[in-house]
Amino acid sequence: MLRLSRRQLLKTTAISTALAATPQSVLAASREKLTIPPLMEAKRGRPIILNMEETGYKLDGSHSVSVWGFNGNYLGPTIRIKSGSFAKLNYHNNLPQSIALSIQGLQASGELFGGAAKVLKKGESWAPIIPIDQPAATCWYRSATLANSAYQTYRGIVGMWLIEDDQSLKSQLPHKYGVDDIPLILQDMEFNGDGLQLFKQNQPHFVGNRLLVNGQEAPYLEVPRGWIRLRLLNASLARAYDLRLDNEQDMLLIARDLGFLSQGKAINSLILAPGERAEVLVNLSEGEGVSLISSVKRGFFDKIKNVFSSGNDFADNTVLELRPLGEISAFNKKMNESFNTDATAMLESKIAQERTFELDVTNGLINKQRFDPRRVDVSAKVGTVERWIINSSLPVGFTIQSAKFVIENQDDVNISPTELVWKDTVWVKKKVQILVKFEQPSSNSHPFLFGASNLMLADMGCIGMMVIQ
């Protein structure tokens, strides 16, 4: 129950009265325009320069505070590259802490992947050249520093990676970056009165009461009439999102972490685990604007209550308001694009081994063990397929580095072959059964990690080491 002091009650009453007298159109007009992260395209051998540094930014919309990011901005630029080319990366750490980076979703060898094994001290640089050889995917980069990935990611060490291939480029999908192909980085945060980020170390969970997308709270974006493509990334530390449109309109799900579905699927809502990505299409050929929201649509008094709530509910659960421009089309073009994927072939794979993992979310353990960098938890061979059964004491995200899987069974319900898609992260309510394919080698000195995608739990040790040879 919401309890307020007399002073808070008077303040609440005054502000509630003022808000009640304010037309909704005026409140909507006060939104800020969505910031689109800069696009860096790796064409013709152009290097991708990523300088990690401190900068000033108004996270709460009013107070300029110190945040982390890349190249002078909060958060990182979006990297776009075509499969079949090389990524010439150039990292430089100008931050006061040592940092390791990973590109979740990138299919590369342990030595080139980087991750926790490649730590950059203050002032150090690293310039790997990575061959990109995988289908179109929405990936992301973040801190992977052991025992400190949550804090560093929370401060702003986050960005998107977009991999394109011939199939994605030749499709009729929206592809104008920042116009009808929109990157959305979701983060939940908590601020003090001066707008500084609040964070509690050594906790199994962190959930904030402010919802930011691309570093802004409840922004809007003017978009052309027609189909709009939203590339969604859950960059929150522990929170999962239940995303939907506020007018109850269906969205068309076309892709998950590492590839396209064979056919788009109409959905009313989408659960997105920490670290998980998805691509959806929204049809704005006709009608008024629509907002992407987290959880259910709120009434006016729900919004008032959450403004003053000290709980974990968002003060505003709007992710993004989409405002279509142009005349309503006389022809509502259907999107019936289909995609080639070999994900369904996984059901016929020979299973080299079956493993079971028990996640203790309360204590941050996998199979009653905490992460030990001297212990190899999984040894597998390149080119093999394994069945992993993941059980969790509480709902949690689970992720694997530089490998890919399809979900075979979720909570004892088989997944339809038409919904099979390549993934690297999954939301585990109770039990998930996946088929994992290992295509990239790693070693004891440059291993891959697997475990909780909740970075708070990962820092506590709810991860394991994986060597693929």
Tab-separated table of C-alpha atoms in Angstrom, residues 17-441:
chain	number	residue	atom	x	y	z
A	17	THR	CA	-4.992	18.516	-9.276
A	18	ALA	CA	-2.655	20.266	-11.702
A	19	LEU	CA	-2.232	17.128	-13.816
A	20	ALA	CA	-5.964	16.496	-13.836
A	21	ALA	CA	-6.506	19.970	-15.258
A	22	THR	CA	-3.922	19.426	-17.993
A	23	PRO	CA	-5.218	18.039	-21.317
A	24	GLN	CA	-3.617	14.744	-22.399
A	25	SER	CA	-2.567	16.369	-25.675
A	26	VAL	CA	-0.521	18.913	-23.720
A	27	LEU	CA	1.120	16.174	-21.654
A	28	ALA	CA	1.993	14.279	-24.845
A	29	ALA	CA	3.390	17.468	-26.381
A	30	SER	CA	5.859	17.734	-23.507
A	31	ARG	CA	7.645	14.556	-24.580
A	32	GLU	CA	11.140	14.809	-26.027
A	33	LYS	CA	11.990	13.554	-29.498
A	34	LEU	CA	13.721	10.181	-29.466
A	35	THR	CA	17.504	10.315	-29.791
A	36	ILE	CA	18.801	7.871	-32.393
A	37	PRO	CA	22.322	6.560	-31.641
A	38	PRO	CA	24.859	7.561	-34.330
A	39	LEU	CA	25.334	4.964	-37.068
A	40	MET	CA	28.828	3.674	-37.861
A	41	GLU	CA	28.976	1.535	-40.980
A	42	ALA	CA	31.950	-0.737	-41.495
A	43	LYS	CA	32.363	-0.374	-45.247
A	44	ARG	CA	35.454	-0.822	-47.409
A	45	GLY	CA	37.718	-1.614	-44.486
A	46	ARG	CA	36.757	1.485	-42.513
A	47	PRO	CA	37.865	1.032	-38.857
A	48	ILE	CA	35.286	1.105	-36.071
A	49	ILE	CA	36.705	3.433	-33.425
A	50	LEU	CA	35.163	3.108	-29.970
A	51	ASN	CA	36.607	5.339	-27.261
A	52	MET	CA	35.147	4.580	-23.834
A	53	GLU	CA	34.969	7.807	-21.853
A	54	GLU	CA	33.103	9.892	-19.313
A	55	THR	CA	30.717	12.611	-20.444
A	56	GLY	CA	27.870	14.786	-19.165
A	57	TYR	CA	24.224	13.946	-19.878
A	58	LYS	CA	20.743	14.718	-18.521
A	59	LEU	CA	19.522	11.223	-17.723
A	60	ASP	CA	16.522	12.488	-15.761
A	61	GLY	CA	15.824	15.168	-18.355
A	62	SER	CA	16.886	18.117	-16.194
A	63	HIS	CA	20.165	17.554	-14.281
A	64	SER	CA	23.430	17.139	-16.185
A	65	VAL	CA	25.399	14.340	-14.513
A	66	SER	CA	28.493	12.272	-15.219
A	67	VAL	CA	27.760	9.165	-17.297
A	68	TRP	CA	29.793	6.715	-19.362
A	69	GLY	CA	29.636	6.048	-23.062
A	70	PHE	CA	31.554	6.052	-26.320
A	71	ASN	CA	33.044	8.792	-28.475
A	72	GLY	CA	31.690	11.594	-26.291
A	73	ASN	CA	28.096	10.298	-26.168
A	74	TYR	CA	26.013	8.496	-23.598
A	75	LEU	CA	25.737	4.881	-24.820
A	76	GLY	CA	27.547	3.693	-27.924
A	77	PRO	CA	26.974	4.154	-31.642
A	78	THR	CA	25.102	1.527	-33.628
A	79	ILE	CA	27.553	-0.572	-35.634
A	80	ARG	CA	26.235	-1.889	-38.954
A	81	ILE	CA	28.188	-4.393	-41.008
A	82	LYS	CA	27.505	-6.882	-43.787
A	83	SER	CA	28.150	-10.577	-43.370
A	84	GLY	CA	31.160	-11.674	-45.415
A	85	SER	CA	33.281	-8.647	-44.491
A	86	PHE	CA	35.773	-7.864	-41.717
A	87	ALA	CA	35.204	-5.712	-38.653
A	88	LYS	CA	38.314	-3.668	-37.876
A	89	LEU	CA	37.674	-2.702	-34.275
A	90	ASN	CA	39.656	-0.141	-32.343
A	91	TYR	CA	38.811	0.013	-28.632
A	92	HIS	CA	40.404	2.537	-26.291
A	93	ASN	CA	39.666	2.782	-22.565
A	94	ASN	CA	39.672	6.326	-21.194
A	95	LEU	CA	37.637	5.405	-18.118
A	96	PRO	CA	38.969	5.180	-14.545
A	97	GLN	CA	38.247	1.425	-14.339
A	98	SER	CA	39.546	-1.621	-16.197
A	99	ILE	CA	36.931	-2.848	-18.661
A	100	ALA	CA	36.312	-5.992	-20.696
A	101	LEU	CA	33.826	-5.840	-23.577
A	102	SER	CA	31.751	-8.499	-25.283
A	103	ILE	CA	29.588	-8.388	-28.403
A	104	GLN	CA	26.681	-10.640	-27.495
A	105	GLY	CA	25.493	-12.525	-30.554
A	106	LEU	CA	28.785	-12.250	-32.435
A	107	GLN	CA	29.924	-15.647	-33.710
A	108	ALA	CA	33.711	-15.480	-33.430
A	109	SER	CA	36.543	-17.478	-31.872
A	110	GLY	CA	37.348	-16.971	-28.202
A	111	GLU	CA	40.562	-15.140	-29.050
A	112	LEU	CA	38.769	-12.577	-31.246
A	113	PHE	CA	35.556	-12.445	-29.198
A	114	GLY	CA	37.330	-10.764	-26.285
A	115	GLY	CA	34.897	-10.904	-23.386
A	116	ALA	CA	36.014	-11.313	-19.797
A	117	ALA	CA	39.416	-12.673	-20.873
A	118	LYS	CA	40.428	-9.422	-22.592
A	119	VAL	CA	40.647	-6.706	-19.946
A	120	LEU	CA	41.655	-3.178	-20.946
A	121	LYS	CA	43.216	-1.144	-18.177
A	122	LYS	CA	42.891	2.634	-18.122
A	123	GLY	CA	44.665	4.030	-21.189
A	124	GLU	CA	44.955	0.673	-22.980
A	125	SER	CA	43.738	-0.142	-26.498
A	126	TRP	CA	42.847	-3.273	-28.460
A	127	ALA	CA	42.386	-3.563	-32.229
A	128	PRO	CA	41.111	-6.993	-33.320
A	129	ILE	CA	40.099	-7.732	-36.912
A	130	ILE	CA	37.070	-10.025	-36.849
A	131	PRO	CA	35.628	-11.880	-39.859
A	132	ILE	CA	31.826	-11.562	-39.912
A	133	ASP	CA	30.344	-14.810	-41.162
A	134	GLN	CA	26.791	-15.256	-39.895
A	135	PRO	CA	23.223	-14.491	-40.983
A	136	ALA	CA	21.547	-11.140	-40.327
A	137	ALA	CA	21.124	-10.463	-36.611
A	138	THR	CA	20.631	-7.741	-34.023
A	139	CYS	CA	23.516	-8.049	-31.543
A	140	TRP	CA	24.775	-5.754	-28.787
A	141	TYR	CA	27.975	-4.816	-27.008
A	142	ARG	CA	28.368	-4.222	-23.283
A	143	SER	CA	30.737	-4.561	-20.356
A	144	ALA	CA	31.787	-8.142	-19.601
A	145	THR	CA	34.165	-7.348	-16.732
A	146	LEU	CA	34.048	-10.115	-14.132
A	147	ALA	CA	32.234	-9.023	-10.944
A	148	ASN	CA	31.696	-5.529	-12.393
A	149	SER	CA	29.721	-5.950	-15.620
A	150	ALA	CA	26.420	-4.760	-14.110
A	151	TYR	CA	27.747	-1.442	-12.806
A	152	GLN	CA	29.698	-0.626	-15.968
A	153	THR	CA	26.824	-1.525	-18.274
A	154	TYR	CA	24.457	0.509	-16.085
A	155	ARG	CA	26.723	3.551	-16.386
A	156	GLY	CA	26.414	3.460	-20.202
A	157	ILE	CA	28.771	0.860	-21.715
A	158	VAL	CA	26.071	-0.344	-24.114
A	159	GLY	CA	25.492	-0.247	-27.861
A	160	MET	CA	23.878	-2.132	-30.751
A	161	TRP	CA	25.463	-4.231	-33.494
A	162	LEU	CA	23.454	-4.831	-36.673
A	163	ILE	CA	24.599	-7.578	-39.028
A	164	GLU	CA	23.041	-7.600	-42.496
A	165	ASP	CA	23.219	-10.246	-45.208
A	166	ASP	CA	21.988	-10.595	-48.801
A	167	GLN	CA	18.594	-11.882	-47.646
A	168	SER	CA	17.939	-8.995	-45.266
A	169	LEU	CA	19.156	-6.360	-47.725
A	170	LYS	CA	17.014	-7.683	-50.588
A	171	SER	CA	13.873	-7.999	-48.470
A	172	GLN	CA	11.037	-5.464	-48.473
A	173	LEU	CA	11.541	-4.767	-44.770
A	174	PRO	CA	11.930	-1.151	-43.593
A	175	HIS	CA	15.645	-0.405	-43.654
A	176	LYS	CA	16.138	3.377	-43.371
A	177	TYR	CA	18.038	3.687	-40.089
A	178	GLY	CA	16.390	6.081	-37.668
A	179	VAL	CA	13.489	6.724	-40.062
A	180	ASP	CA	11.495	3.488	-40.360
A	181	ASP	CA	14.126	1.109	-38.898
A	182	ILE	CA	14.419	2.201	-35.278
A	183	PRO	CA	16.931	0.960	-32.658
A	184	LEU	CA	15.487	0.931	-29.123
A	185	ILE	CA	17.776	0.303	-26.124
A	186	LEU	CA	15.672	-0.261	-23.003
A	187	GLN	CA	17.124	0.421	-19.536
A	188	ASP	CA	15.522	0.771	-16.126
A	189	MET	CA	17.180	3.162	-13.684
A	190	GLU	CA	16.784	4.950	-10.383
A	191	PHE	CA	17.955	8.509	-9.685
A	192	ASN	CA	18.479	10.654	-6.628
A	193	GLY	CA	17.208	14.235	-6.396
A	194	ASP	CA	20.218	15.510	-8.361
A	195	GLY	CA	19.660	13.103	-11.262
A	196	LEU	CA	22.561	10.802	-10.374
A	197	GLN	CA	22.185	7.074	-11.040
A	198	LEU	CA	21.578	5.006	-7.907
A	199	PHE	CA	23.038	1.499	-7.836
A	200	LYS	CA	23.374	-1.239	-5.225
A	201	GLN	CA	26.356	-3.566	-5.639
A	202	ASN	CA	26.449	-7.236	-4.573
A	203	GLN	CA	22.701	-7.765	-4.919
A	204	PRO	CA	21.050	-10.572	-6.939
A	205	HIS	CA	18.639	-8.125	-8.579
A	206	PHE	CA	18.320	-4.475	-9.530
A	207	VAL	CA	15.112	-2.882	-10.807
A	208	GLY	CA	14.698	0.852	-11.253
A	209	ASN	CA	11.538	2.953	-11.288
A	210	ARG	CA	12.383	4.959	-14.419
A	211	LEU	CA	12.172	3.468	-17.915
A	212	LEU	CA	14.605	4.901	-20.439
A	213	VAL	CA	14.922	4.171	-24.148
A	214	ASN	CA	18.093	5.361	-25.874
A	215	GLY	CA	18.740	7.348	-22.694
A	216	GLN	CA	15.360	9.143	-22.589
A	217	GLU	CA	12.132	8.714	-20.674
A	218	ALA	CA	8.903	8.285	-22.679
A	219	PRO	CA	10.057	10.032	-25.896
A	220	TYR	CA	8.167	10.317	-29.193
A	221	LEU	CA	9.229	9.809	-32.796
A	222	GLU	CA	7.600	11.051	-35.985
A	223	VAL	CA	7.620	8.266	-38.568
A	224	PRO	CA	6.339	7.884	-42.133
A	225	ARG	CA	3.022	6.127	-42.698
A	226	GLY	CA	3.360	2.427	-43.405
A	227	TRP	CA	5.244	-0.357	-41.664
A	228	ILE	CA	7.757	0.624	-38.976
A	229	ARG	CA	10.528	-1.743	-37.859
A	230	LEU	CA	11.513	-1.662	-34.188
A	231	ARG	CA	14.783	-3.341	-33.155
A	232	LEU	CA	14.381	-3.979	-29.433
A	233	LEU	CA	17.220	-4.571	-26.985
A	234	ASN	CA	16.679	-5.216	-23.291
A	235	ALA	CA	19.835	-3.651	-21.826
A	236	SER	CA	18.452	-3.676	-18.267
A	237	LEU	CA	20.429	-5.487	-15.605
A	238	ALA	CA	17.709	-7.767	-14.255
A	239	ARG	CA	14.260	-6.667	-15.415
A	240	ALA	CA	12.277	-8.488	-18.092
A	241	TYR	CA	9.765	-6.503	-20.147
A	242	ASP	CA	6.258	-7.367	-21.271
A	243	LEU	CA	5.899	-5.128	-24.317
A	244	ARG	CA	2.709	-4.269	-26.215
A	245	LEU	CA	0.957	-1.444	-28.060
A	246	ASP	CA	-1.393	0.714	-26.006
A	247	ASN	CA	-4.234	0.395	-28.542
A	248	GLU	CA	-4.063	-3.429	-28.358
A	249	GLN	CA	-2.993	-3.605	-32.004
A	250	ASP	CA	-0.964	-6.658	-33.025
A	251	MET	CA	2.715	-6.420	-33.826
A	252	LEU	CA	4.459	-8.669	-36.355
A	253	LEU	CA	7.415	-10.527	-34.830
A	254	ILE	CA	10.006	-11.158	-37.571
A	255	ALA	CA	13.278	-11.891	-35.768
A	256	ARG	CA	14.817	-12.854	-32.455
A	257	ASP	CA	18.425	-12.623	-31.227
A	258	LEU	CA	20.330	-14.306	-34.067
A	259	GLY	CA	18.025	-14.498	-37.033
A	260	PHE	CA	14.686	-14.291	-38.779
A	261	LEU	CA	11.688	-16.489	-38.214
A	262	SER	CA	10.688	-18.389	-41.354
A	263	GLN	CA	7.497	-16.302	-41.382
A	264	GLY	CA	6.383	-13.265	-39.397
A	265	LYS	CA	4.096	-14.017	-36.447
A	266	ALA	CA	1.307	-11.707	-35.267
A	267	ILE	CA	1.649	-11.134	-31.514
A	268	ASN	CA	-0.206	-9.047	-28.959
A	269	SER	CA	2.673	-8.883	-26.457
A	270	LEU	CA	6.350	-9.772	-26.242
A	271	ILE	CA	8.406	-10.881	-23.236
A	272	LEU	CA	11.992	-9.668	-23.488
A	273	ALA	CA	14.550	-11.080	-21.036
A	274	PRO	CA	17.661	-9.132	-19.981
A	275	GLY	CA	20.088	-9.229	-22.911
A	276	GLU	CA	17.434	-10.497	-25.329
A	277	ARG	CA	16.702	-8.814	-28.661
A	278	ALA	CA	13.748	-8.915	-31.029
A	279	GLU	CA	12.527	-7.225	-34.194
A	280	VAL	CA	8.857	-6.326	-34.646
A	281	LEU	CA	6.919	-4.517	-37.334
A	282	VAL	CA	4.132	-2.058	-36.520
A	283	ASN	CA	1.564	-1.166	-39.163
A	284	LEU	CA	0.911	2.579	-39.156
A	285	SER	CA	-0.679	2.737	-42.602
A	286	GLU	CA	-3.816	4.216	-41.078
A	287	GLY	CA	-5.168	5.517	-37.805
A	288	GLU	CA	-3.669	7.744	-35.149
A	289	GLY	CA	-0.383	7.413	-33.319
A	290	VAL	CA	0.339	4.520	-30.996
A	291	SER	CA	2.646	3.972	-28.031
A	292	LEU	CA	4.807	0.977	-27.220
A	293	ILE	CA	4.406	0.330	-23.501
A	294	SER	CA	5.719	-2.009	-20.824
A	295	SER	CA	3.017	-4.040	-19.069
A	296	VAL	CA	-0.620	-2.933	-19.283
A	297	LYS	CA	-2.072	0.394	-20.347
A	298	ARG	CA	-2.615	2.710	-17.405
A	299	GLY	CA	-5.452	5.033	-16.617
A	300	PHE	CA	-4.960	8.587	-15.403
A	301	PHE	CA	-5.061	7.741	-11.691
A	302	ASP	CA	-2.637	4.834	-12.184
A	303	LYS	CA	-0.163	7.364	-13.572
A	304	ILE	CA	-0.703	9.673	-10.606
A	305	LYS	CA	-0.093	6.848	-8.147
A	306	ASN	CA	3.126	5.753	-9.845
A	307	VAL	CA	4.571	9.270	-9.941
A	308	PHE	CA	4.782	9.154	-6.157
A	309	SER	CA	5.274	5.427	-5.614
A	310	SER	CA	8.477	4.282	-3.917
A	311	GLY	CA	8.104	0.777	-5.371
A	312	ASN	CA	9.569	-0.756	-8.524
A	313	ASP	CA	6.731	0.206	-10.884
A	314	PHE	CA	7.681	2.737	-13.533
A	315	ALA	CA	6.647	6.343	-13.044
A	316	ASP	CA	5.808	6.235	-16.775
A	317	ASN	CA	5.624	2.875	-18.543
A	318	THR	CA	5.687	4.360	-22.047
A	319	VAL	CA	8.638	3.125	-24.097
A	320	LEU	CA	8.019	5.200	-27.226
A	321	GLU	CA	5.150	7.133	-28.783
A	322	LEU	CA	5.019	6.723	-32.574
A	323	ARG	CA	3.462	9.655	-34.468
A	324	PRO	CA	2.762	8.820	-38.137
A	325	LEU	CA	3.091	11.568	-40.728
A	326	GLY	CA	1.384	11.746	-44.105
A	327	GLU	CA	-2.019	10.888	-45.464
A	328	ILE	CA	-3.743	7.630	-44.645
A	329	SER	CA	-3.023	5.112	-47.377
A	330	ALA	CA	-5.934	3.823	-49.419
A	331	PHE	CA	-4.174	0.475	-49.667
A	332	ASN	CA	-3.143	-1.244	-46.455
A	333	LYS	CA	-0.140	-3.167	-47.729
A	334	LYS	CA	0.254	-6.567	-46.114
A	335	MET	CA	3.676	-7.683	-44.947
A	336	ASN	CA	4.019	-11.350	-45.902
A	337	GLU	CA	7.774	-11.577	-46.241
A	338	SER	CA	9.208	-15.045	-45.628
A	339	PHE	CA	12.817	-15.875	-44.766
A	340	ASN	CA	15.157	-18.782	-45.254
A	341	THR	CA	16.482	-20.251	-41.999
A	342	ASP	CA	18.191	-23.517	-41.141
A	343	ALA	CA	17.003	-23.340	-37.520
A	344	THR	CA	14.320	-25.982	-38.124
A	345	ALA	CA	17.008	-28.500	-39.188
A	346	MET	CA	18.236	-28.549	-35.593
A	347	LEU	CA	15.343	-30.862	-34.687
A	348	GLU	CA	16.965	-33.592	-36.796
A	349	SER	CA	20.467	-33.107	-35.346
A	350	LYS	CA	22.466	-35.855	-33.718
A	351	ILE	CA	22.764	-35.021	-30.015
A	352	ALA	CA	26.346	-35.390	-28.800
A	353	GLN	CA	25.506	-34.903	-25.120
A	354	GLU	CA	22.696	-33.874	-22.796
A	355	ARG	CA	23.364	-31.572	-19.857
A	356	THR	CA	21.176	-30.252	-17.045
A	357	PHE	CA	21.742	-26.926	-15.308
A	358	GLU	CA	20.013	-25.906	-12.079
A	359	LEU	CA	19.988	-22.131	-11.557
A	360	ASP	CA	19.724	-20.973	-7.952
A	361	VAL	CA	18.633	-17.379	-8.514
A	362	THR	CA	18.526	-16.502	-4.814
A	363	ASN	CA	22.157	-17.413	-4.167
A	364	GLY	CA	23.633	-16.925	-7.640
A	365	LEU	CA	24.681	-20.534	-8.258
A	366	ILE	CA	24.644	-22.993	-11.161
A	367	ASN	CA	24.462	-26.645	-10.110
A	368	LYS	CA	25.275	-25.491	-6.569
A	369	GLN	CA	28.562	-23.938	-7.723
A	370	ARG	CA	29.776	-20.371	-8.052
A	371	PHE	CA	31.944	-19.294	-10.989
A	372	ASP	CA	35.604	-20.254	-10.710
A	373	PRO	CA	37.960	-19.039	-13.508
A	374	ARG	CA	40.145	-22.091	-12.854
A	375	ARG	CA	37.316	-24.550	-13.552
A	376	VAL	CA	35.982	-25.538	-16.979
A	377	ASP	CA	32.275	-26.249	-16.636
A	378	VAL	CA	31.525	-27.300	-20.215
A	379	SER	CA	33.889	-28.947	-22.711
A	380	ALA	CA	32.487	-29.567	-26.188
A	381	LYS	CA	33.635	-30.113	-29.759
A	382	VAL	CA	33.293	-27.667	-32.633
A	383	GLY	CA	30.467	-28.705	-34.936
A	384	THR	CA	28.513	-30.698	-32.347
A	385	VAL	CA	24.986	-30.195	-31.028
A	386	GLU	CA	24.001	-30.682	-27.381
A	387	ARG	CA	20.695	-30.679	-25.553
A	388	TRP	CA	20.687	-28.435	-22.501
A	389	ILE	CA	17.907	-28.576	-19.922
A	390	ILE	CA	17.811	-25.428	-17.790
A	391	ASN	CA	15.790	-25.321	-14.584
A	392	SER	CA	15.484	-22.183	-12.478
A	393	SER	CA	14.252	-21.560	-8.944
A	394	LEU	CA	12.799	-18.199	-10.090
A	395	PRO	CA	12.266	-16.600	-13.537
A	396	VAL	CA	15.592	-15.447	-14.994
A	397	GLY	CA	17.337	-14.821	-18.318
A	398	PHE	CA	19.917	-17.353	-19.549
A	399	THR	CA	22.551	-16.642	-22.207
A	400	ILE	CA	25.467	-18.244	-24.068
A	401	GLN	CA	28.446	-16.528	-25.698
A	402	SER	CA	29.423	-17.226	-29.323
A	403	ALA	CA	27.142	-20.243	-29.687
A	404	LYS	CA	23.547	-20.438	-30.881
A	405	PHE	CA	20.517	-22.480	-30.005
A	406	VAL	CA	16.874	-23.123	-30.758
A	407	ILE	CA	14.262	-23.589	-28.044
A	408	GLU	CA	12.982	-27.160	-28.241
A	409	ASN	CA	10.646	-27.100	-25.264
A	410	GLN	CA	9.529	-24.440	-22.777
A	411	ASP	CA	7.830	-25.383	-19.490
A	412	ASP	CA	7.106	-28.850	-20.976
A	413	VAL	CA	5.423	-27.418	-24.070
A	414	ASN	CA	7.063	-28.195	-27.432
A	415	ILE	CA	7.807	-25.238	-29.693
A	416	SER	CA	6.168	-25.286	-33.122
A	417	PRO	CA	8.699	-25.818	-35.951
A	418	THR	CA	7.402	-22.645	-37.617
A	419	GLU	CA	8.510	-20.627	-34.573
A	420	LEU	CA	12.049	-22.007	-34.367
A	421	VAL	CA	14.653	-19.270	-34.624
A	422	TRP	CA	18.338	-18.944	-33.751
A	423	LYS	CA	18.880	-17.451	-30.309
A	424	ASP	CA	21.564	-16.890	-27.680
A	425	THR	CA	19.367	-15.657	-24.785
A	426	VAL	CA	16.133	-17.017	-23.335
A	427	TRP	CA	13.707	-16.224	-20.513
A	428	VAL	CA	13.494	-19.209	-18.151
A	429	LYS	CA	10.288	-19.203	-16.112
A	430	LYS	CA	10.777	-22.681	-14.698
A	431	LYS	CA	12.278	-24.980	-17.323
A	432	VAL	CA	13.628	-24.582	-20.854
A	433	GLN	CA	15.074	-27.240	-23.149
A	434	ILE	CA	17.383	-25.986	-25.899
A	435	LEU	CA	19.495	-27.479	-28.693
A	436	VAL	CA	22.896	-25.760	-28.708
A	437	LYS	CA	25.198	-25.698	-31.728
A	438	PHE	CA	28.907	-24.969	-31.259
A	439	GLU	CA	30.616	-23.496	-34.325
A	440	GLN	CA	33.382	-21.350	-32.812
A	441	PRO	CA	36.491	-22.539	-30.909
